Amino acid sequence: MRIRREVEQEKNELNMTSMIDIVFLLLVFFVMTFKIVEMEGDFTVRMPLAGNGQSSTDDLNLPYKLRLHADGKGALTSIELNSMNMGTDFDKLRAEIVALVGTGEPIEGDSGPEIEIDTDYNLRYAHVIQAITAVSGYRDQGTGQVVKLIEKIKFAKPRRG
Amino acid sequence: MKVKSKKVDLAEGDLTPMIDMTFQLIAFFMVLINFSQTESNERVVLPSSTLVKPPDKPLEFPIILHVAKDGEIILGGDKYTTETLGSGLRRELAVLKVEGKSPADANVIIRGHQDTAAGQIQEIIKVAQDEQLEQFALRAKEDRS
């Protein structure tokens, strides 16, 4: 007697195991290498060597002098703009710069106002960036646009010791 | 006579949604991955500023100097002090010269740690000026608060 087997419907299934293995490997690689990047930007400072533009003694347009004092630990103790003490308040410094420079159209080229930053050697670098931020402009509260103040920034000679 | 073949039932879950999700995740990470991480250094925590914005186009001929908290300078994976930095810069400038550019065309990007001494940054600028470099970019992270 002939036994007839029921025709089984063959399932045409792909073997997914190897693909899933690779996919998970890729996923692990991307998860491990993923790092949230912080947005970064630059303050551009053009400082040719002394002799070309550093000496401003015979220059009629003398740069503003910003002096930053620090204590032994590098904390900011006082800010002086043209020998005018303004505590440690960067907003006050900005207000003073606005009063000096005005908020009109920024002067393009080399004829704009210039500021020389003279800091104590051990002052925290973050305070210098705060000072540069205060003198170079501010963000308008209403429009969110950046209003530029002083674009030419230079450093005095380092005060070692 | 009908012979019944007994088949072992394989408990197979439907893998389709899982694979869909996994591919979505891979696509997400692939889009966001940033290989330009070579510009950053884990020893440097940048100071923040409300005014800086990511540049529209990258600076031309960049020379990236990482300045760690202790004042150590990292240039192209090598460590320098302010005394030895000149030799490292000269090597970079030699590459620049081959491309027919002068030191004034280069942009020195200073990525200083927020707690490093400001005088250290000034000294680095001075060393770079001695090598005829003129354009400096002080890098800070964007503060959106």
PDB file of C-alpha atoms in Angstrom:
ATOM      1  CA  MET A   1       0.000   0.000   0.000  1.00  0.00           C
ATOM      2  CA  ARG A   2       1.258   3.363  -0.864  1.00  0.00           C
ATOM      3  CA  ILE A   3       1.340   5.858   1.899  1.00  0.00           C
ATOM      4  CA  ARG A   4       0.736   9.317   0.610  1.00  0.00           C
ATOM      5  CA  ARG A   5       2.319  11.956   2.613  1.00  0.00           C
ATOM      6  CA  GLU A   6       0.483  15.126   2.960  1.00  0.00           C
ATOM      7  CA  VAL A   7       2.086  17.739   0.821  1.00  0.00           C
ATOM      8  CA  GLU A   8       3.647  20.031   3.281  1.00  0.00           C
ATOM      9  CA  GLN A   9       3.824  23.593   2.363  1.00  0.00           C
ATOM     10  CA  GLU A  10       7.450  24.410   2.591  1.00  0.00           C
ATOM     11  CA  LYS A  11       8.112  27.728   4.182  1.00  0.00           C
ATOM     12  CA  ASN A  12      10.648  29.671   2.271  1.00  0.00           C
ATOM     13  CA  GLU A  13      12.350  31.283   5.256  1.00  0.00           C
ATOM     14  CA  LEU A  14      15.678  32.994   5.217  1.00  0.00           C
ATOM     15  CA  ASN A  15      18.040  32.397   8.038  1.00  0.00           C
ATOM     16  CA  MET A  16      18.143  35.754   9.791  1.00  0.00           C
ATOM     17  CA  THR A  17      20.589  34.897  12.552  1.00  0.00           C
ATOM     18  CA  SER A  18      23.766  36.033  10.831  1.00  0.00           C
ATOM     19  CA  MET A  19      22.199  39.256   9.626  1.00  0.00           C
ATOM     20  CA  ILE A  20      20.905  40.094  13.084  1.00  0.00           C
ATOM     21  CA  ASP A  21      24.375  39.369  14.500  1.00  0.00           C
ATOM     22  CA  ILE A  22      25.994  41.839  12.134  1.00  0.00           C
ATOM     23  CA  VAL A  23      23.269  44.416  12.664  1.00  0.00           C
ATOM     24  CA  PHE A  24      23.718  44.252  16.422  1.00  0.00           C
ATOM     25  CA  LEU A  25      27.473  44.535  16.037  1.00  0.00           C
ATOM     26  CA  LEU A  26      26.997  47.676  13.975  1.00  0.00           C
ATOM     27  CA  LEU A  27      24.559  49.029  16.520  1.00  0.00           C
ATOM     28  CA  VAL A  28      26.972  48.410  19.393  1.00  0.00           C
ATOM     29  CA  PHE A  29      29.776  50.095  17.424  1.00  0.00           C
ATOM     30  CA  PHE A  30      27.725  53.215  16.788  1.00  0.00           C
ATOM     31  CA  VAL A  31      26.426  53.377  20.349  1.00  0.00           C
ATOM     32  CA  MET A  32      29.957  53.080  21.759  1.00  0.00           C
ATOM     33  CA  THR A  33      31.467  55.680  19.444  1.00  0.00           C
ATOM     34  CA  PHE A  34      28.602  58.126  19.786  1.00  0.00           C
ATOM     35  CA  LYS A  35      29.473  61.326  21.511  1.00  0.00           C
ATOM     36  CA  ILE A  36      27.384  64.446  21.678  1.00  0.00           C
ATOM     37  CA  VAL A  37      29.445  67.196  20.121  1.00  0.00           C
ATOM     38  CA  GLU A  38      29.331  70.585  21.741  1.00  0.00           C
ATOM     39  CA  MET A  39      29.041  73.507  19.407  1.00  0.00           C
ATOM     40  CA  GLU A  40      32.276  75.447  19.303  1.00  0.00           C
ATOM     41  CA  GLY A  41      33.248  78.780  17.869  1.00  0.00           C
ATOM     42  CA  ASP A  42      36.235  81.081  17.717  1.00  0.00           C
ATOM     43  CA  PHE A  43      37.265  84.549  18.727  1.00  0.00           C
ATOM     44  CA  THR A  44      39.606  85.647  15.995  1.00  0.00           C
ATOM     45  CA  VAL A  45      42.613  87.619  17.129  1.00  0.00           C
ATOM     46  CA  ARG A  46      45.040  89.050  14.604  1.00  0.00           C
ATOM     47  CA  MET A  47      48.337  89.676  16.315  1.00  0.00           C
ATOM     48  CA  PRO A  48      51.376  90.236  14.117  1.00  0.00           C
ATOM     49  CA  LEU A  49      54.759  90.210  15.786  1.00  0.00           C
ATOM     50  CA  ALA A  50      55.753  93.324  17.727  1.00  0.00           C
ATOM     51  CA  GLY A  51      57.176  95.903  15.396  1.00  0.00           C
ATOM     52  CA  ASN A  52      54.510  95.525  12.729  1.00  0.00           C
ATOM     53  CA  GLY A  53      51.564  96.529  14.812  1.00  0.00           C
ATOM     54  CA  GLN A  54      52.313  95.940  18.453  1.00  0.00           C
ATOM     55  CA  SER A  55      53.840  99.285  19.260  1.00  0.00           C
ATOM     56  CA  SER A  56      51.138 101.851  19.543  1.00  0.00           C
ATOM     57  CA  THR A  57      53.089 104.599  21.270  1.00  0.00           C
ATOM     58  CA  ASP A  58      53.162 106.787  18.183  1.00  0.00           C
ATOM     59  CA  ASP A  59      49.666 105.810  17.155  1.00  0.00           C
ATOM     60  CA  LEU A  60      47.015 108.475  17.627  1.00  0.00           C
ATOM     61  CA  ASN A  61      44.276 105.899  18.039  1.00  0.00           C
ATOM     62  CA  LEU A  62      45.523 104.365  21.279  1.00  0.00           C
ATOM     63  CA  PRO A  63      43.961 101.046  22.242  1.00  0.00           C
ATOM     64  CA  TYR A  64      41.780 100.752  25.309  1.00  0.00           C
ATOM     65  CA  LYS A  65      43.605  99.019  28.120  1.00  0.00           C
ATOM     66  CA  LEU A  66      41.859  96.250  29.953  1.00  0.00           C
ATOM     67  CA  ARG A  67      43.662  95.026  33.030  1.00  0.00           C
ATOM     68  CA  LEU A  68      42.540  91.844  34.777  1.00  0.00           C
ATOM     69  CA  HIS A  69      43.810  91.137  38.268  1.00  0.00           C
ATOM     70  CA  ALA A  70      43.863  87.693  39.849  1.00  0.00           C
ATOM     71  CA  ASP A  71      44.478  86.273  43.296  1.00  0.00           C
ATOM     72  CA  GLY A  72      46.879  83.413  44.022  1.00  0.00           C
ATOM     73  CA  LYS A  73      44.344  80.790  42.992  1.00  0.00           C
ATOM     74  CA  GLY A  74      43.599  82.378  39.629  1.00  0.00           C
ATOM     75  CA  ALA A  75      40.240  83.844  40.594  1.00  0.00           C
ATOM     76  CA  LEU A  76      39.370  87.263  39.231  1.00  0.00           C
ATOM     77  CA  THR A  77      39.722  90.038  41.805  1.00  0.00           C
ATOM     78  CA  SER A  78      39.241  93.177  39.729  1.00  0.00           C
ATOM     79  CA  ILE A  79      38.750  94.521  36.221  1.00  0.00           C
ATOM     80  CA  GLU A  80      40.237  97.844  35.188  1.00  0.00           C
ATOM     81  CA  LEU A  81      39.373  99.579  31.949  1.00  0.00           C
ATOM     82  CA  ASN A  82      41.729 102.483  31.257  1.00  0.00           C
ATOM     83  CA  SER A  83      42.601 102.462  34.986  1.00  0.00           C
ATOM     84  CA  MET A  84      38.919 102.654  35.930  1.00  0.00           C
ATOM     85  CA  ASN A  85      38.090  99.931  38.444  1.00  0.00           C
ATOM     86  CA  MET A  86      34.826  98.090  37.865  1.00  0.00           C
ATOM     87  CA  GLY A  87      35.004  95.260  40.387  1.00  0.00           C
ATOM     88  CA  THR A  88      34.457  91.842  38.897  1.00  0.00           C
ATOM     89  CA  ASP A  89      31.324  92.680  36.963  1.00  0.00           C
ATOM     90  CA  PHE A  90      31.600  91.896  33.263  1.00  0.00           C
ATOM     91  CA  ASP A  91      28.184  93.463  32.571  1.00  0.00           C
ATOM     92  CA  LYS A  92      29.514  96.751  33.915  1.00  0.00           C
ATOM     93  CA  LEU A  93      32.529  96.368  31.644  1.00  0.00           C
ATOM     94  CA  ARG A  94      30.255  95.781  28.663  1.00  0.00           C
ATOM     95  CA  ALA A  95      28.144  98.827  29.558  1.00  0.00           C
ATOM     96  CA  GLU A  96      31.316 100.920  29.746  1.00  0.00           C
ATOM     97  CA  ILE A  97      32.497  99.633  26.364  1.00  0.00           C
ATOM     98  CA  VAL A  98      29.068 100.427  24.863  1.00  0.00           C
ATOM     99  CA  ALA A  99      29.395 103.960  26.264  1.00  0.00           C
ATOM    100  CA  LEU A 100      32.879 104.332  24.782  1.00  0.00           C
ATOM    101  CA  VAL A 101      32.346 102.724  21.405  1.00  0.00           C
ATOM    102  CA  GLY A 102      28.631 103.143  20.815  1.00  0.00           C
ATOM    103  CA  THR A 103      26.372 100.649  19.142  1.00  0.00           C
ATOM    104  CA  GLY A 104      26.423 102.131  15.647  1.00  0.00           C
ATOM    105  CA  GLU A 105      27.595 100.279  12.589  1.00  0.00           C
ATOM    106  CA  PRO A 106      30.862  98.493  13.352  1.00  0.00           C
ATOM    107  CA  ILE A 107      33.829 100.081  11.638  1.00  0.00           C
ATOM    108  CA  GLU A 108      35.257  97.685   9.095  1.00  0.00           C
ATOM    109  CA  GLY A 109      38.926  97.235   8.440  1.00  0.00           C
ATOM    110  CA  ASP A 110      41.839  98.334  10.570  1.00  0.00           C
ATOM    111  CA  SER A 111      40.413 101.638  11.731  1.00  0.00           C
ATOM    112  CA  GLY A 112      38.022 100.240  14.360  1.00  0.00           C
ATOM    113  CA  PRO A 113      38.673 100.566  18.074  1.00  0.00           C
ATOM    114  CA  GLU A 114      41.243  98.275  19.577  1.00  0.00           C
ATOM    115  CA  ILE A 115      41.617  96.835  23.040  1.00  0.00           C
ATOM    116  CA  GLU A 116      44.686  95.436  24.720  1.00  0.00           C
ATOM    117  CA  ILE A 117      44.118  92.794  27.366  1.00  0.00           C
ATOM    118  CA  ASP A 118      46.699  92.677  30.102  1.00  0.00           C
ATOM    119  CA  THR A 119      46.111  89.896  32.619  1.00  0.00           C
ATOM    120  CA  ASP A 120      47.880  88.472  35.603  1.00  0.00           C
ATOM    121  CA  TYR A 121      49.734  85.318  34.631  1.00  0.00           C
ATOM    122  CA  ASN A 122      47.769  82.888  36.749  1.00  0.00           C
ATOM    123  CA  LEU A 123      44.267  84.194  35.973  1.00  0.00           C
ATOM    124  CA  ARG A 124      41.892  81.438  34.867  1.00  0.00           C
ATOM    125  CA  TYR A 125      41.609  81.421  31.085  1.00  0.00           C
ATOM    126  CA  ALA A 126      37.798  81.267  31.372  1.00  0.00           C
ATOM    127  CA  HIS A 127      37.846  84.836  32.777  1.00  0.00           C
ATOM    128  CA  VAL A 128      39.826  86.034  29.762  1.00  0.00           C
ATOM    129  CA  ILE A 129      37.197  84.534  27.457  1.00  0.00           C
ATOM    130  CA  GLN A 130      34.498  86.218  29.582  1.00  0.00           C
ATOM    131  CA  ALA A 131      36.316  89.530  29.182  1.00  0.00           C
ATOM    132  CA  ILE A 132      36.700  89.022  25.412  1.00  0.00           C
ATOM    133  CA  THR A 133      32.986  88.183  25.226  1.00  0.00           C
ATOM    134  CA  ALA A 134      32.114  91.362  27.141  1.00  0.00           C
ATOM    135  CA  VAL A 135      34.218  93.658  24.968  1.00  0.00           C
ATOM    136  CA  SER A 136      33.510  92.118  21.596  1.00  0.00           C
ATOM    137  CA  GLY A 137      29.747  92.382  21.688  1.00  0.00           C
ATOM    138  CA  TYR A 138      26.459  91.293  23.156  1.00  0.00           C
ATOM    139  CA  ARG A 139      23.333  89.525  22.085  1.00  0.00           C
ATOM    140  CA  ASP A 140      20.331  91.766  21.632  1.00  0.00           C
ATOM    141  CA  GLN A 141      17.579  90.533  23.965  1.00  0.00           C
ATOM    142  CA  GLY A 142      14.782  91.344  21.538  1.00  0.00           C
ATOM    143  CA  THR A 143      16.099  90.146  18.210  1.00  0.00           C
ATOM    144  CA  GLY A 144      18.752  87.687  19.381  1.00  0.00           C
ATOM    145  CA  GLN A 145      21.209  89.291  16.957  1.00  0.00           C
ATOM    146  CA  VAL A 146      24.804  89.855  17.982  1.00  0.00           C
ATOM    147  CA  VAL A 147      25.745  93.523  18.306  1.00  0.00           C
ATOM    148  CA  LYS A 148      29.459  93.914  17.722  1.00  0.00           C
ATOM    149  CA  LEU A 149      31.542  96.302  19.801  1.00  0.00           C
ATOM    150  CA  ILE A 150      35.308  95.876  19.567  1.00  0.00           C
ATOM    151  CA  GLU A 151      36.677  93.440  17.020  1.00  0.00           C
ATOM    152  CA  LYS A 152      40.372  94.180  17.326  1.00  0.00           C
ATOM    153  CA  ILE A 153      41.738  92.449  20.378  1.00  0.00           C
ATOM    154  CA  LYS A 154      45.323  91.948  21.329  1.00  0.00           C
ATOM    155  CA  PHE A 155      47.240  90.742  24.338  1.00  0.00           C
ATOM    156  CA  ALA A 156      49.899  92.546  26.296  1.00  0.00           C
ATOM    157  CA  LYS A 157      53.138  90.794  27.135  1.00  0.00           C
ATOM    158  CA  PRO A 158      52.703  87.959  29.622  1.00  0.00           C
ATOM    159  CA  ARG A 159      53.418  88.879  33.223  1.00  0.00           C
ATOM    160  CA  ARG A 160      55.463  85.952  34.439  1.00  0.00           C
ATOM    161  CA  GLY A 161      56.235  85.657  38.125  1.00  0.00           C
TER     162      GLY A 161
ATOM    163  CA  MET B   1      -4.296   4.445   5.930  1.00  0.00           C
ATOM    164  CA  LYS B   2      -3.257   7.864   6.767  1.00  0.00           C
ATOM    165  CA  VAL B   3       0.039   8.212   8.512  1.00  0.00           C
ATOM    166  CA  LYS B   4       0.356  11.396  10.441  1.00  0.00           C
ATOM    167  CA  SER B   5       3.821  12.757  10.749  1.00  0.00           C
ATOM    168  CA  LYS B   6       4.316  14.533  13.995  1.00  0.00           C
ATOM    169  CA  LYS B   7       6.081  17.821  13.579  1.00  0.00           C
ATOM    170  CA  VAL B   8       7.756  19.611  16.429  1.00  0.00           C
ATOM    171  CA  ASP B   9       6.399  23.093  16.549  1.00  0.00           C
ATOM    172  CA  LEU B  10       9.134  25.662  16.545  1.00  0.00           C
ATOM    173  CA  ALA B  11       8.214  28.650  18.639  1.00  0.00           C
ATOM    174  CA  GLU B  12       9.234  31.408  16.251  1.00  0.00           C
ATOM    175  CA  GLY B  13       8.643  34.986  17.196  1.00  0.00           C
ATOM    176  CA  ASP B  14       8.110  37.592  14.535  1.00  0.00           C
ATOM    177  CA  LEU B  15      11.437  39.374  14.236  1.00  0.00           C
ATOM    178  CA  THR B  16      10.324  42.008  11.781  1.00  0.00           C
ATOM    179  CA  PRO B  17       9.566  44.865  14.246  1.00  0.00           C
ATOM    180  CA  MET B  18      12.804  44.275  16.096  1.00  0.00           C
ATOM    181  CA  ILE B  19      14.842  44.396  12.904  1.00  0.00           C
ATOM    182  CA  ASP B  20      12.965  47.512  11.828  1.00  0.00           C
ATOM    183  CA  MET B  21      13.797  49.244  15.079  1.00  0.00           C
ATOM    184  CA  THR B  22      17.408  48.123  14.975  1.00  0.00           C
ATOM    185  CA  PHE B  23      17.866  49.504  11.470  1.00  0.00           C
ATOM    186  CA  GLN B  24      16.272  52.745  12.545  1.00  0.00           C
ATOM    187  CA  LEU B  25      18.721  53.001  15.431  1.00  0.00           C
ATOM    188  CA  ILE B  26      21.664  52.262  13.150  1.00  0.00           C
ATOM    189  CA  ALA B  27      20.505  54.899  10.693  1.00  0.00           C
ATOM    190  CA  PHE B  28      20.177  57.407  13.568  1.00  0.00           C
ATOM    191  CA  PHE B  29      23.678  56.792  14.881  1.00  0.00           C
ATOM    192  CA  MET B  30      25.191  56.730  11.393  1.00  0.00           C
ATOM    193  CA  VAL B  31      23.759  60.140  10.609  1.00  0.00           C
ATOM    194  CA  LEU B  32      24.903  61.646  13.889  1.00  0.00           C
ATOM    195  CA  ILE B  33      28.345  60.129  14.106  1.00  0.00           C
ATOM    196  CA  ASN B  34      31.063  62.712  13.832  1.00  0.00           C
ATOM    197  CA  PHE B  35      34.476  61.571  12.753  1.00  0.00           C
ATOM    198  CA  SER B  36      35.930  65.058  13.116  1.00  0.00           C
ATOM    199  CA  GLN B  37      36.416  64.271  16.789  1.00  0.00           C
ATOM    200  CA  THR B  38      40.156  64.352  16.082  1.00  0.00           C
ATOM    201  CA  GLU B  39      39.874  68.106  16.633  1.00  0.00           C
ATOM    202  CA  SER B  40      38.944  67.634  20.246  1.00  0.00           C
ATOM    203  CA  ASN B  41      40.956  66.432  23.189  1.00  0.00           C
ATOM    204  CA  GLU B  42      39.584  64.837  26.318  1.00  0.00           C
ATOM    205  CA  ARG B  43      42.004  66.799  28.519  1.00  0.00           C
ATOM    206  CA  VAL B  44      40.587  70.121  27.412  1.00  0.00           C
ATOM    207  CA  VAL B  45      37.355  71.577  28.780  1.00  0.00           C
ATOM    208  CA  LEU B  46      36.721  74.717  26.809  1.00  0.00           C
ATOM    209  CA  PRO B  47      35.484  77.921  28.430  1.00  0.00           C
ATOM    210  CA  SER B  48      32.027  78.955  27.285  1.00  0.00           C
ATOM    211  CA  SER B  49      30.853  82.132  25.657  1.00  0.00           C
ATOM    212  CA  THR B  50      27.452  83.401  24.575  1.00  0.00           C
ATOM    213  CA  LEU B  51      28.855  85.079  21.469  1.00  0.00           C
ATOM    214  CA  VAL B  52      30.715  82.319  19.666  1.00  0.00           C
ATOM    215  CA  LYS B  53      29.014  80.453  16.880  1.00  0.00           C
ATOM    216  CA  PRO B  54      30.222  77.494  14.866  1.00  0.00           C
ATOM    217  CA  PRO B  55      31.966  78.893  11.778  1.00  0.00           C
ATOM    218  CA  ASP B  56      30.191  78.627   8.433  1.00  0.00           C
ATOM    219  CA  LYS B  57      33.268  77.173   6.837  1.00  0.00           C
ATOM    220  CA  PRO B  58      36.342  75.669   8.485  1.00  0.00           C
ATOM    221  CA  LEU B  59      39.367  77.908   8.914  1.00  0.00           C
ATOM    222  CA  GLU B  60      42.026  77.570   6.264  1.00  0.00           C
ATOM    223  CA  PHE B  61      45.349  75.949   7.143  1.00  0.00           C
ATOM    224  CA  PRO B  62      44.551  75.304  10.789  1.00  0.00           C
ATOM    225  CA  ILE B  63      47.188  74.521  13.375  1.00  0.00           C
ATOM    226  CA  ILE B  64      45.325  73.210  16.404  1.00  0.00           C
ATOM    227  CA  LEU B  65      46.956  73.625  19.798  1.00  0.00           C
ATOM    228  CA  HIS B  66      45.295  71.931  22.755  1.00  0.00           C
ATOM    229  CA  VAL B  67      46.318  73.459  26.079  1.00  0.00           C
ATOM    230  CA  ALA B  68      45.637  71.205  29.062  1.00  0.00           C
ATOM    231  CA  LYS B  69      44.923  72.462  32.571  1.00  0.00           C
ATOM    232  CA  ASP B  70      48.553  71.975  33.625  1.00  0.00           C
ATOM    233  CA  GLY B  71      49.752  74.038  30.662  1.00  0.00           C
ATOM    234  CA  GLU B  72      50.915  71.127  28.529  1.00  0.00           C
ATOM    235  CA  ILE B  73      50.452  71.787  24.826  1.00  0.00           C
ATOM    236  CA  ILE B  74      49.309  69.070  22.454  1.00  0.00           C
ATOM    237  CA  LEU B  75      49.987  69.576  18.759  1.00  0.00           C
ATOM    238  CA  GLY B  76      49.279  66.752  16.343  1.00  0.00           C
ATOM    239  CA  GLY B  77      49.363  64.152  19.121  1.00  0.00           C
ATOM    240  CA  ASP B  78      52.778  65.266  20.431  1.00  0.00           C
ATOM    241  CA  LYS B  79      53.242  66.993  23.758  1.00  0.00           C
ATOM    242  CA  TYR B  80      55.128  70.255  24.081  1.00  0.00           C
ATOM    243  CA  THR B  81      55.911  72.970  26.571  1.00  0.00           C
ATOM    244  CA  THR B  82      56.153  76.654  25.697  1.00  0.00           C
ATOM    245  CA  GLU B  83      59.934  76.167  25.404  1.00  0.00           C
ATOM    246  CA  THR B  84      59.684  73.303  22.905  1.00  0.00           C
ATOM    247  CA  LEU B  85      56.579  74.403  21.026  1.00  0.00           C
ATOM    248  CA  GLY B  86      58.647  76.344  18.485  1.00  0.00           C
ATOM    249  CA  SER B  87      60.054  73.141  16.970  1.00  0.00           C
ATOM    250  CA  GLY B  88      56.566  71.667  16.584  1.00  0.00           C
ATOM    251  CA  LEU B  89      55.300  74.819  14.907  1.00  0.00           C
ATOM    252  CA  ARG B  90      58.278  74.894  12.546  1.00  0.00           C
ATOM    253  CA  ARG B  91      57.413  71.366  11.467  1.00  0.00           C
ATOM    254  CA  GLU B  92      53.840  72.416  10.723  1.00  0.00           C
ATOM    255  CA  LEU B  93      55.071  75.473   8.860  1.00  0.00           C
ATOM    256  CA  ALA B  94      57.388  73.315   6.734  1.00  0.00           C
ATOM    257  CA  VAL B  95      54.317  71.431   5.515  1.00  0.00           C
ATOM    258  CA  LEU B  96      52.627  74.747   4.809  1.00  0.00           C
ATOM    259  CA  LYS B  97      55.642  75.989   2.855  1.00  0.00           C
ATOM    260  CA  VAL B  98      55.495  72.928   0.603  1.00  0.00           C
ATOM    261  CA  GLU B  99      51.951  73.986  -0.288  1.00  0.00           C
ATOM    262  CA  GLY B 100      53.274  77.421  -1.223  1.00  0.00           C
ATOM    263  CA  LYS B 101      51.757  79.275   1.712  1.00  0.00           C
ATOM    264  CA  SER B 102      53.339  81.674   4.167  1.00  0.00           C
ATOM    265  CA  PRO B 103      52.967  81.552   7.972  1.00  0.00           C
ATOM    266  CA  ALA B 104      50.609  84.542   7.782  1.00  0.00           C
ATOM    267  CA  ASP B 105      48.087  82.352   5.946  1.00  0.00           C
ATOM    268  CA  ALA B 106      47.898  79.819   8.759  1.00  0.00           C
ATOM    269  CA  ASN B 107      45.302  79.973  11.507  1.00  0.00           C
ATOM    270  CA  VAL B 108      46.451  78.953  14.954  1.00  0.00           C
ATOM    271  CA  ILE B 109      43.456  77.534  16.785  1.00  0.00           C
ATOM    272  CA  ILE B 110      44.032  77.614  20.527  1.00  0.00           C
ATOM    273  CA  ARG B 111      41.830  75.229  22.454  1.00  0.00           C
ATOM    274  CA  GLY B 112      42.698  76.193  26.016  1.00  0.00           C
ATOM    275  CA  HIS B 113      41.322  74.503  29.117  1.00  0.00           C
ATOM    276  CA  GLN B 114      39.096  76.864  31.065  1.00  0.00           C
ATOM    277  CA  ASP B 115      41.248  76.552  34.209  1.00  0.00           C
ATOM    278  CA  THR B 116      44.644  76.953  32.594  1.00  0.00           C
ATOM    279  CA  ALA B 117      46.619  80.095  33.355  1.00  0.00           C
ATOM    280  CA  ALA B 118      45.892  82.977  30.988  1.00  0.00           C
ATOM    281  CA  GLY B 119      49.615  83.769  30.937  1.00  0.00           C
ATOM    282  CA  GLN B 120      50.240  80.341  29.449  1.00  0.00           C
ATOM    283  CA  ILE B 121      47.997  81.193  26.499  1.00  0.00           C
ATOM    284  CA  GLN B 122      49.796  84.527  26.101  1.00  0.00           C
ATOM    285  CA  GLU B 123      53.147  82.744  26.043  1.00  0.00           C
ATOM    286  CA  ILE B 124      51.892  80.326  23.393  1.00  0.00           C
ATOM    287  CA  ILE B 125      50.782  83.275  21.273  1.00  0.00           C
ATOM    288  CA  LYS B 126      54.197  84.836  21.734  1.00  0.00           C
ATOM    289  CA  VAL B 127      55.989  81.642  20.647  1.00  0.00           C
ATOM    290  CA  ALA B 128      53.728  81.459  17.591  1.00  0.00           C
ATOM    291  CA  GLN B 129      54.400  85.123  16.801  1.00  0.00           C
ATOM    292  CA  ASP B 130      58.130  84.374  16.874  1.00  0.00           C
ATOM    293  CA  GLU B 131      57.427  81.858  14.084  1.00  0.00           C
ATOM    294  CA  GLN B 132      55.755  84.646  12.049  1.00  0.00           C
ATOM    295  CA  LEU B 133      52.252  83.352  12.726  1.00  0.00           C
ATOM    296  CA  GLU B 134      49.689  86.134  12.871  1.00  0.00           C
ATOM    297  CA  GLN B 135      46.179  84.777  12.946  1.00  0.00           C
ATOM    298  CA  PHE B 136      44.865  83.227  16.110  1.00  0.00           C
ATOM    299  CA  ALA B 137      41.495  81.793  16.983  1.00  0.00           C
ATOM    300  CA  LEU B 138      40.616  81.348  20.634  1.00  0.00           C
ATOM    301  CA  ARG B 139      38.153  78.531  20.733  1.00  0.00           C
ATOM    302  CA  ALA B 140      35.248  78.458  23.160  1.00  0.00           C
ATOM    303  CA  LYS B 141      32.108  76.422  23.383  1.00  0.00           C
ATOM    304  CA  GLU B 142      28.772  77.957  22.612  1.00  0.00           C
ATOM    305  CA  ASP B 143      26.744  78.921  25.673  1.00  0.00           C
ATOM    306  CA  ARG B 144      23.077  78.954  24.739  1.00  0.00           C
ATOM    307  CA  SER B 145      21.740  79.805  28.182  1.00  0.00           C
TER     308      SER B 145
END
